[in-house]
Coordinates of N, CA and C in Angstrom, one line a residue:
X1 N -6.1 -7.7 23.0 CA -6.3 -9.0 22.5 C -5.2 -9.3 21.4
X2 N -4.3 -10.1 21.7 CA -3.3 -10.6 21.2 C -3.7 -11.4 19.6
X3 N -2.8 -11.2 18.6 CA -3.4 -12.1 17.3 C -3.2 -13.2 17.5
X4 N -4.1 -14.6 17.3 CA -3.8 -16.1 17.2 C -2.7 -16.2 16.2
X5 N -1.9 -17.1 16.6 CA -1.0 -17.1 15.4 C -1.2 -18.8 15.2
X6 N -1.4 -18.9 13.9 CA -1.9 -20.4 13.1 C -0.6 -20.5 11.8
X7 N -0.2 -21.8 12.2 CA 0.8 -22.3 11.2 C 0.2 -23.4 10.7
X8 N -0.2 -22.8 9.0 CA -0.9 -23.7 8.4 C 0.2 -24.7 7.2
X9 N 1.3 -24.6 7.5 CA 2.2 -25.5 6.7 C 2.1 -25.2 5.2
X10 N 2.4 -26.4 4.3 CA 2.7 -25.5 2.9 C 0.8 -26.0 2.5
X11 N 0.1 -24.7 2.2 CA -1.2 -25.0 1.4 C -1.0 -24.2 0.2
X12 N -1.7 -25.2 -0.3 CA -2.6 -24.5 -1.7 C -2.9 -23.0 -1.8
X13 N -2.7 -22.0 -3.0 CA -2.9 -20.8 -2.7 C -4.7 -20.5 -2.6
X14 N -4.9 -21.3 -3.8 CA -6.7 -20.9 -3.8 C -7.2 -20.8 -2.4
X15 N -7.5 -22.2 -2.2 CA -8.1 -22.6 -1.1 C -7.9 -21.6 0.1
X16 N -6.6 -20.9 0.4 CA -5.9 -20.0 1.3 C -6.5 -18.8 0.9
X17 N -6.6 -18.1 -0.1 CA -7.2 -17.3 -0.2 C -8.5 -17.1 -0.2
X18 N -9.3 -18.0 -0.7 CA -11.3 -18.2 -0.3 C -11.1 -18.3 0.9
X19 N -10.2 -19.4 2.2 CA -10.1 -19.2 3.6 C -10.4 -17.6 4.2
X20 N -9.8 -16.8 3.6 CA -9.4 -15.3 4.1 C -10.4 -14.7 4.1
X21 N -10.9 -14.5 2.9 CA -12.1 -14.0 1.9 C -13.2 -14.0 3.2
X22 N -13.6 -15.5 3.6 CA -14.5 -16.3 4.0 C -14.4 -15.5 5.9
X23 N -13.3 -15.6 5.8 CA -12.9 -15.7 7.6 C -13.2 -13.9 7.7
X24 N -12.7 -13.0 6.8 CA -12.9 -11.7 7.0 C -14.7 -11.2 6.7
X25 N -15.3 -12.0 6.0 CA -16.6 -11.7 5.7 C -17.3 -12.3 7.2
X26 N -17.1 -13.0 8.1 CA -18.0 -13.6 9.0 C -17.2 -13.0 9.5
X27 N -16.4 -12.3 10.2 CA -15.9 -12.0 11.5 C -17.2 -10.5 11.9
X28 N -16.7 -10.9 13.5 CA -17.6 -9.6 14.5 C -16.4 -9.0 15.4
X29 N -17.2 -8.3 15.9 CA -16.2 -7.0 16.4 C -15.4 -8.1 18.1
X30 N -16.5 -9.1 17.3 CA -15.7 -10.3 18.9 C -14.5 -11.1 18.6
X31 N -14.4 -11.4 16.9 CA -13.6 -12.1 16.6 C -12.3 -12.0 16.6
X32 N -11.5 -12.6 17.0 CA -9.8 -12.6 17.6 C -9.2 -12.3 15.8
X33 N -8.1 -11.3 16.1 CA -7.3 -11.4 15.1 C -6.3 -12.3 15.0
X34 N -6.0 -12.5 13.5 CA -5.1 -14.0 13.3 C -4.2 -13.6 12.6
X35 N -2.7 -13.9 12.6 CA -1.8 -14.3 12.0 C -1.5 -15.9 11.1
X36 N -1.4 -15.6 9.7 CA -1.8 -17.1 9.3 C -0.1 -17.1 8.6
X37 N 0.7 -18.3 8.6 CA 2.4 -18.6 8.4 C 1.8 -19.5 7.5
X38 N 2.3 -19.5 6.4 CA 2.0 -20.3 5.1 C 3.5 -20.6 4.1
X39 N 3.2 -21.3 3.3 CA 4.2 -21.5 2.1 C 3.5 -21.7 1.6
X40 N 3.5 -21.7 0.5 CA 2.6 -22.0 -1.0 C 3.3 -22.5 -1.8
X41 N 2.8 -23.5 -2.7 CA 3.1 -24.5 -4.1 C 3.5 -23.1 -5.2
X42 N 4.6 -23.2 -6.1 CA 4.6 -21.9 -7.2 C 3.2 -21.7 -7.4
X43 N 3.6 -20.2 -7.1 CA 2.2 -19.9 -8.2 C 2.3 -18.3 -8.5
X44 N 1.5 -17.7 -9.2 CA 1.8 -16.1 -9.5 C 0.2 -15.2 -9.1
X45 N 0.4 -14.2 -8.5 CA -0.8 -13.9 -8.2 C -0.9 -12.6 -8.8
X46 N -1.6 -12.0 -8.9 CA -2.0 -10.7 -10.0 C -3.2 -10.1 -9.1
X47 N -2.4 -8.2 -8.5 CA -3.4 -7.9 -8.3 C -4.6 -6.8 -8.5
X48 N -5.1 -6.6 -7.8 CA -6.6 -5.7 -8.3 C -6.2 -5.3 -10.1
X49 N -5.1 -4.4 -9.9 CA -5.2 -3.6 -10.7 C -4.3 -4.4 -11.7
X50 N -3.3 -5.2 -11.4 CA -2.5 -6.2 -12.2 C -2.4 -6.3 -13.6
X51 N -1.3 -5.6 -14.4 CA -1.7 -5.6 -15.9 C -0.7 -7.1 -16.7
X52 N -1.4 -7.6 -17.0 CA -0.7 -9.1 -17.3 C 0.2 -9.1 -18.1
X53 N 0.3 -7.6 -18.8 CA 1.9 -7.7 -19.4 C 3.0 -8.0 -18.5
X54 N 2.7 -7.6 -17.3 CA 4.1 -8.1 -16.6 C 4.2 -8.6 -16.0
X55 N 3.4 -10.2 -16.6 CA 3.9 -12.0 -16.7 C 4.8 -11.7 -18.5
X56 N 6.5 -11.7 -18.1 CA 7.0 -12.0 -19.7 C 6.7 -13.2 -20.4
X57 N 6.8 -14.1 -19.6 CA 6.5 -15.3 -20.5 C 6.1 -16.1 -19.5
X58 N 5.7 -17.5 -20.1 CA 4.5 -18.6 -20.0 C 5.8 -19.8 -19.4
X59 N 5.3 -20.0 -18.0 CA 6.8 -20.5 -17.4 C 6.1 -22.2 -16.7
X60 N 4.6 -22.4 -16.8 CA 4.2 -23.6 -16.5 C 3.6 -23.3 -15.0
X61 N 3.4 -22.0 -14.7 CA 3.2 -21.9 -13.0 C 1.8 -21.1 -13.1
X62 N 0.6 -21.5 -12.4 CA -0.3 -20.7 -12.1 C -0.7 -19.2 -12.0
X63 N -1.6 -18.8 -12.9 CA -1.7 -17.2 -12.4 C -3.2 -17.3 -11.9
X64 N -2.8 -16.9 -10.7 CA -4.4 -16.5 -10.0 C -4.8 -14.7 -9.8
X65 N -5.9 -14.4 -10.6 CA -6.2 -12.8 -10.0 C -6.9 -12.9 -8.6
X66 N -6.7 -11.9 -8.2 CA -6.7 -11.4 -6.7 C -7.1 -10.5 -6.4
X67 N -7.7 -10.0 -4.9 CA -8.0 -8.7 -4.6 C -7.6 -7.7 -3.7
X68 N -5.8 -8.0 -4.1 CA -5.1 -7.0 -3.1 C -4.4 -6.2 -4.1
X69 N -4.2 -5.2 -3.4 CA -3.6 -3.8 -4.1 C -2.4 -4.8 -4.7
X70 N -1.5 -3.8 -5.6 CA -0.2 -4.3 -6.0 C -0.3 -4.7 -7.4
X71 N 0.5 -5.5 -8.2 CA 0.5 -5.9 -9.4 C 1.3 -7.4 -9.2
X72 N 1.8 -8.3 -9.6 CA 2.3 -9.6 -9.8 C 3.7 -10.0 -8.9
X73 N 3.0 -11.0 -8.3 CA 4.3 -11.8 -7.4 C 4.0 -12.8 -7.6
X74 N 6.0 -13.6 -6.8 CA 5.7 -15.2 -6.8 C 5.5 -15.6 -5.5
X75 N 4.8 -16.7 -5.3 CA 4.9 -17.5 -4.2 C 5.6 -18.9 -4.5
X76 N 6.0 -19.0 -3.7 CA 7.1 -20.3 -3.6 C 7.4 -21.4 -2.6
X77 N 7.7 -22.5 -2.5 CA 8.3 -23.3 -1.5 C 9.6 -22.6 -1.0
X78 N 9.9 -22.3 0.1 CA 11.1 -21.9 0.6 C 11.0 -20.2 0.8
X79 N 9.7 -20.1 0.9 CA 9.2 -18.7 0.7 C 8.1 -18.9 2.3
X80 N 8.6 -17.6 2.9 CA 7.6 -17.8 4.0 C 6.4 -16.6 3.4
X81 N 5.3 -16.8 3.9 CA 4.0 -16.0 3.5 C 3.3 -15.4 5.2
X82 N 3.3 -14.9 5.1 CA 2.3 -14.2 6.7 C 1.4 -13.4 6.3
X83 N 0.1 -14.0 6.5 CA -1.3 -13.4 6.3 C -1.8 -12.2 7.5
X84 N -2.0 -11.5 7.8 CA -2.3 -10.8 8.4 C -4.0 -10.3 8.4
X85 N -4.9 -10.9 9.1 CA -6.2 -10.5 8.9 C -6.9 -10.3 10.8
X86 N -6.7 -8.8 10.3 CA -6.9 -7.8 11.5 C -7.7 -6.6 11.9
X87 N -8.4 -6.8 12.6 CA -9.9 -5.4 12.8 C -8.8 -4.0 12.8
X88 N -8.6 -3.8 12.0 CA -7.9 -2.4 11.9 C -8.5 -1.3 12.8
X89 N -9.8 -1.0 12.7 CA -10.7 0.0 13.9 C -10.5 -0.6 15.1
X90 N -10.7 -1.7 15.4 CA -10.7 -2.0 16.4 C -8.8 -1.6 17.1
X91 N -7.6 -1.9 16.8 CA -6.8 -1.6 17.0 C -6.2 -0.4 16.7
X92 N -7.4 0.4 16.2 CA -7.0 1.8 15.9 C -5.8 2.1 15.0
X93 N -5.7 1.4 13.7 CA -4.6 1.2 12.3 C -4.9 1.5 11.4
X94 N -4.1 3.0 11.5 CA -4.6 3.3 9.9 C -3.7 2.2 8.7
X95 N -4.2 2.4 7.6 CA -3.6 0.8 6.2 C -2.0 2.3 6.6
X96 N -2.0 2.8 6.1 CA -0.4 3.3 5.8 C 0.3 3.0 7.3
X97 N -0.3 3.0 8.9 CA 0.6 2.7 9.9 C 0.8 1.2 9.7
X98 N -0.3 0.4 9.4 CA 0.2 -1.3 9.2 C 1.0 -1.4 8.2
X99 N 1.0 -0.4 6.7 CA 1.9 -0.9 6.0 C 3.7 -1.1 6.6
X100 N 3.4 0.1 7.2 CA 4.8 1.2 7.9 C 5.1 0.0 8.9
X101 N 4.4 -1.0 9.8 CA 4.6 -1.8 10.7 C 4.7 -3.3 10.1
X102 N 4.2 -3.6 9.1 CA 5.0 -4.8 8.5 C 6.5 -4.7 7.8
X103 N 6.6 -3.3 7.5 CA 8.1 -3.2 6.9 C 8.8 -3.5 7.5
X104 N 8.6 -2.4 8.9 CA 9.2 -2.1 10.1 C 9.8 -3.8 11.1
X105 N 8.7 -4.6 10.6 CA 9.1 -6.0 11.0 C 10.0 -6.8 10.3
X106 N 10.0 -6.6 9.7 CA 10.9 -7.0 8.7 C 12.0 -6.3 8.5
X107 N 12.4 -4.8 8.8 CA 13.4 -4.7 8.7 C 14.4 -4.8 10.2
X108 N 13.3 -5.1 10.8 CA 13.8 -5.3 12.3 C 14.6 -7.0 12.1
X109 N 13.7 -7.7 12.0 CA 13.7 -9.3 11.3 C 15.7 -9.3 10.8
X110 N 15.6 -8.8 9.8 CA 16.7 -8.5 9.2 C 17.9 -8.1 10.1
X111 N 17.7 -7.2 10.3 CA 19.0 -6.3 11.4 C 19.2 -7.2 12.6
X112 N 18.4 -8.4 13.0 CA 18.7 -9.2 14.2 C 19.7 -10.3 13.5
X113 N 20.2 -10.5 12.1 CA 20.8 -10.7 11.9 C 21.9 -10.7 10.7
X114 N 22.0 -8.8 11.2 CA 23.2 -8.0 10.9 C 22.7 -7.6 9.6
X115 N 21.7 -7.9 8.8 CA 21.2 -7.3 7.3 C 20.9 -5.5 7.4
X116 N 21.2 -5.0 6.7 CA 20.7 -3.6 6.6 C 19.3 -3.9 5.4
X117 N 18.2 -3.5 5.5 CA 16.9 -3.4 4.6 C 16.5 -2.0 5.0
X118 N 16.0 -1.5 4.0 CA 15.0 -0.5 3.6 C 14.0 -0.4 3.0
X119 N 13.2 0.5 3.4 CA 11.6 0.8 2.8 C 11.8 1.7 1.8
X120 N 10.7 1.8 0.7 CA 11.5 3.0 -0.3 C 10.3 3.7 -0.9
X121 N 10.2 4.9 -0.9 CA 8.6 5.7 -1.1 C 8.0 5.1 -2.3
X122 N 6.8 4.9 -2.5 CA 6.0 4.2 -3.5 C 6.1 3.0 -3.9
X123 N 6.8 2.3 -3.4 CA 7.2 0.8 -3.7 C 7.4 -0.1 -2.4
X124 N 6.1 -0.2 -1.6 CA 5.7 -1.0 -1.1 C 6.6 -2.1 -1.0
X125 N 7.4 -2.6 0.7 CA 8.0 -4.0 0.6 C 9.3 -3.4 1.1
X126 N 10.3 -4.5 0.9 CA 11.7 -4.1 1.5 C 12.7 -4.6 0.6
X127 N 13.8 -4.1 0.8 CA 15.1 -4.0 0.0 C 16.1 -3.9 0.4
X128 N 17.2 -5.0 0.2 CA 18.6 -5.0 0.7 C 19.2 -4.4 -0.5
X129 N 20.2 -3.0 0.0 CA 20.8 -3.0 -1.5 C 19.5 -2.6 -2.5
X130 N 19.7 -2.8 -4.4 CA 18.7 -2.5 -5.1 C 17.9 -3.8 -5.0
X131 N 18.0 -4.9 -4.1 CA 17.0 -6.1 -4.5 C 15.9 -6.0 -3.3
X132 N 15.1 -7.1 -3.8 CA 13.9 -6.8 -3.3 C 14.3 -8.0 -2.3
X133 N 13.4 -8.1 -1.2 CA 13.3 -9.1 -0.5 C 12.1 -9.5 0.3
X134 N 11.6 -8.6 0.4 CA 9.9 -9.4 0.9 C 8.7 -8.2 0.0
X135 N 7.5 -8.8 -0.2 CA 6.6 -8.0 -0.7 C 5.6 -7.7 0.2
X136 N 4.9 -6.8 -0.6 CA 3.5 -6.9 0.4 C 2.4 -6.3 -0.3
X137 N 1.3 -7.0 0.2 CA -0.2 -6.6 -0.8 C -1.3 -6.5 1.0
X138 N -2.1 -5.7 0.7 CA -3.1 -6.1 1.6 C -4.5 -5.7 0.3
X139 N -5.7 -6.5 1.5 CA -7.1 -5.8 1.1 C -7.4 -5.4 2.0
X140 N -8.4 -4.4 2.3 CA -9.1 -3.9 3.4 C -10.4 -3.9 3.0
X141 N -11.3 -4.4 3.9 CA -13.0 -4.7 4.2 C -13.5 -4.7 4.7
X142 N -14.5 -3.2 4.9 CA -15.0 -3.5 6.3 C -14.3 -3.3 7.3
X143 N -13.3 -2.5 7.1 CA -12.0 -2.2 8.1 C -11.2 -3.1 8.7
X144 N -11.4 -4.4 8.2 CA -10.3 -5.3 8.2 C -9.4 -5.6 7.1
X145 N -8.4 -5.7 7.6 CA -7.2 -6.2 6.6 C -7.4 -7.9 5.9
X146 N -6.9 -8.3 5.1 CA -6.2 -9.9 5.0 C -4.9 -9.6 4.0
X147 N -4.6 -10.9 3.3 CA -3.3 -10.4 2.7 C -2.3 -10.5 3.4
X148 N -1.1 -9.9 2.8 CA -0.2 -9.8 3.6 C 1.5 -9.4 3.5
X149 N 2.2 -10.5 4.4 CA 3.6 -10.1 3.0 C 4.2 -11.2 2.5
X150 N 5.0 -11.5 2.0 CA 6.2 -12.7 1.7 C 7.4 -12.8 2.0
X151 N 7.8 -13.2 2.2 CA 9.7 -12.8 2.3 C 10.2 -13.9 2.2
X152 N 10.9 -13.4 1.2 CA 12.1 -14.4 0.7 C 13.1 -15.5 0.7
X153 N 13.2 -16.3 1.3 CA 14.3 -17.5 2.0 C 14.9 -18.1 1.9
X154 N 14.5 -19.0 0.9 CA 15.7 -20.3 0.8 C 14.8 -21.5 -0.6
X155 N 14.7 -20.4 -1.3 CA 13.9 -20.6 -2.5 C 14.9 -20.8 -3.9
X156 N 13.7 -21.1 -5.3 CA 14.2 -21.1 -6.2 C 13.8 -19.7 -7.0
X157 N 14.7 -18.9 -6.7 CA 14.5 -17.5 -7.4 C 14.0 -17.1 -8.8
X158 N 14.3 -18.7 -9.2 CA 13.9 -18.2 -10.9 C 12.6 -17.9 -11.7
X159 N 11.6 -18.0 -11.0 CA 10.2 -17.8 -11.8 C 10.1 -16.3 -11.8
X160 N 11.0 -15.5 -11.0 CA 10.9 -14.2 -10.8 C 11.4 -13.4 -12.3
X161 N 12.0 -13.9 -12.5 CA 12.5 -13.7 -14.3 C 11.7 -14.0 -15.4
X162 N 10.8 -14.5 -14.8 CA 9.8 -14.3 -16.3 C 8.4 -13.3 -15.8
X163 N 8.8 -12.5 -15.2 CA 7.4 -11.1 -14.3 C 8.4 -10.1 -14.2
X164 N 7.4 -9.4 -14.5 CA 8.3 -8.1 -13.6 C 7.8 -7.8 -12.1
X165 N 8.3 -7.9 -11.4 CA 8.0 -8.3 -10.0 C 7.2 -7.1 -9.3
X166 N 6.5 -6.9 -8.9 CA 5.7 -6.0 -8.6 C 5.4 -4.7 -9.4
X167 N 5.9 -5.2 -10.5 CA 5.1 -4.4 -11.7 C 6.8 -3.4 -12.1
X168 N 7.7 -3.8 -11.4 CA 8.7 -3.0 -11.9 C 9.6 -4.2 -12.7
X169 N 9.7 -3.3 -13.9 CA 10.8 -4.0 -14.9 C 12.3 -4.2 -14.7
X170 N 13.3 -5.4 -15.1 CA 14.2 -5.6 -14.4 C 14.7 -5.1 -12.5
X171 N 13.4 -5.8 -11.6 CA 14.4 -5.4 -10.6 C 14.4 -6.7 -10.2
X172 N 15.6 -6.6 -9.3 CA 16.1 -7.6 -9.0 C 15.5 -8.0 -7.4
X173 N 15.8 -9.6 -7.4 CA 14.8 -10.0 -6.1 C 16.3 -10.9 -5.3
X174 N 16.2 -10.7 -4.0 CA 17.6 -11.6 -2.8 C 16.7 -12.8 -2.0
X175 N 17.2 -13.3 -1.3 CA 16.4 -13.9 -0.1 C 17.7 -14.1 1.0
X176 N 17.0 -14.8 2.0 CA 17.8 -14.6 3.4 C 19.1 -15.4 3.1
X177 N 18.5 -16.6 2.5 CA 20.1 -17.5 2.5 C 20.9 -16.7 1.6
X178 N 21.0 -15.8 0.5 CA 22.0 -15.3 0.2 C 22.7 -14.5 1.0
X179 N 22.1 -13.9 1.9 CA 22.4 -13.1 2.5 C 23.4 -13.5 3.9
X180 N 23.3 -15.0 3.9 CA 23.9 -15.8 5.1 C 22.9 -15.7 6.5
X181 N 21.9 -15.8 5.6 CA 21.5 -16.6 6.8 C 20.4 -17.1 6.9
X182 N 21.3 -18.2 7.7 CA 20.6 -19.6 7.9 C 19.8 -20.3 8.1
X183 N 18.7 -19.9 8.1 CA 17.1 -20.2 8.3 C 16.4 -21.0 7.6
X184 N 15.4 -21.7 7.8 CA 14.6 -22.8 6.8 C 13.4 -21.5 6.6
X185 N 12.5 -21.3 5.5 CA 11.6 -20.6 5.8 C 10.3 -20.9 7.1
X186 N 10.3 -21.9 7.7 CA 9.4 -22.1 8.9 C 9.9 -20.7 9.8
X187 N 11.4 -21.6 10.5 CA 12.3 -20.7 11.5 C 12.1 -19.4 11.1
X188 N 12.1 -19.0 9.7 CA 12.1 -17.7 9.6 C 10.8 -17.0 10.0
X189 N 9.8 -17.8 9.4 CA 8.2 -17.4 10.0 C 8.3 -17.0 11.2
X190 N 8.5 -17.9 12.0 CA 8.4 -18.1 13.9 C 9.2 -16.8 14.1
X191 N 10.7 -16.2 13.4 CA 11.3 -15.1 14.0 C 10.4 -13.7 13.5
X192 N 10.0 -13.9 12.7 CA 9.5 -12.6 11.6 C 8.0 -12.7 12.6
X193 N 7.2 -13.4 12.7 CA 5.7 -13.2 13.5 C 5.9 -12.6 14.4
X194 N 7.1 -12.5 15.4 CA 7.2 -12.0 16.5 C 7.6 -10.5 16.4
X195 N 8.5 -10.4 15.5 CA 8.8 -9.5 15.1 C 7.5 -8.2 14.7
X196 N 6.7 -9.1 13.8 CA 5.6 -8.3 13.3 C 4.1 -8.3 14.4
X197 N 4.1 -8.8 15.6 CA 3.4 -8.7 16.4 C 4.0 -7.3 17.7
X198 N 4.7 -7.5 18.0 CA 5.9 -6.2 18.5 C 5.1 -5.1 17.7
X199 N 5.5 -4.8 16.2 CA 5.5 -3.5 15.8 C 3.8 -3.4 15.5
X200 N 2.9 -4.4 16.0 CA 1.5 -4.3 16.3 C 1.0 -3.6 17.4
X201 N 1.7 -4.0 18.4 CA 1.4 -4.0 19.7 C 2.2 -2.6 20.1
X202 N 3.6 -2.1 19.3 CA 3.8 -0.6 19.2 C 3.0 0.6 18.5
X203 N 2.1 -0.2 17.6 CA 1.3 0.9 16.8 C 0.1 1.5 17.5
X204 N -0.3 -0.1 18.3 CA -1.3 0.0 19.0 C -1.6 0.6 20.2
X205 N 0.1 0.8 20.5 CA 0.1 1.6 22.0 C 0.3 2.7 21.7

């Protein structure tokens, strides 16, 4: 059973996140897994364990706590977001082979056009070079996932300068347009979904 993929355009983070909360607490062992393609309005999210020292300073943008692993990221316009909320038992995924398969999408994503990215032990997400370029948080409940990752695009990089971005001090963050290429973050969603359904459907087999 293939994931629905739902393009919910640019929403609100709250509301997106109670959606998830909501959708993984009622699901049954019948319910279709979903891919959800989002942008989000700035905002900063902080998680489980999230120590709010590393918001440096007070930049006018929302902080919401959360309940996915990780410590503090941005969300942005020009920023694609892909939710991933998926019966993990059911497709027989352990959390470290989905982590390994959202990387894995993404660094496929990448190399289709000509980017080299890497994964790097304990620091969850991907990296061109020393910068970062997409993140990733999940929750797991009930042996389903929600959550998901971000990746970078064609944004205003600078709220990233006042956080230490996933909890690491000075690192540095890229997106696709620096990189040359040319994508709006939709197009990028639509290439990366497919991408990240692939290394689904290889995990699963």
């Amino acid at each position: 059973m293939n994931p629905v993929v739902k393009r919910l355009g640019r929403v609100d983070y709250e509301p997106t996140f109670q959606a998830m909360q909501e959708f993984t607490a009622g699901r049954t062992s019948e319910t279709p897994d979903e891919l959800w393609i989002v942008e989000h309005p700035p905002v900063y999210t902080l998680g489980q364990a999230g120590k709010p020292e590393h918001i440096l300073e007070e930049v006018g943008i929302p902080i919401v706590q959360i309940d996915r692993g990780g410590q503090v990221t941005y969300h942005g316009p020009g920023q694609v977001v892909i939710y991933l909320l998926l019966d993990l038992q059911r497709l027989k995924i352990k959390v470290r082979e989905l982590v390994t398969a959202i990387e894995q999408g993404v660094i496929d994503f990448l190399a289709a056009h000509g980017v080299a990215a890497v994964r790097r032990d304990g620091a969850p997400g991907v990296y061109v070079g020393d910068a970062k370029i997409a993140a990733l948080g999940l929750k797991i409940k009930n042996g389903c996932s929600y959550h998901g990752l971000s990746l970078n695009v064609d944004m205003d990089l600078y709220p990233f300068t006042a956080i230490n971005p996933c909890g690491y001090a000075g690192l540095k963050v890229t997106q696709t347009r620096d990189l040359g290429i040319p994508l709006t973050a939709h197009e990028a969603g639509e290439q990366l979904s497919l991408h990240l359904l692939k290394q689904l459907e290889t995990q699963h087999g």
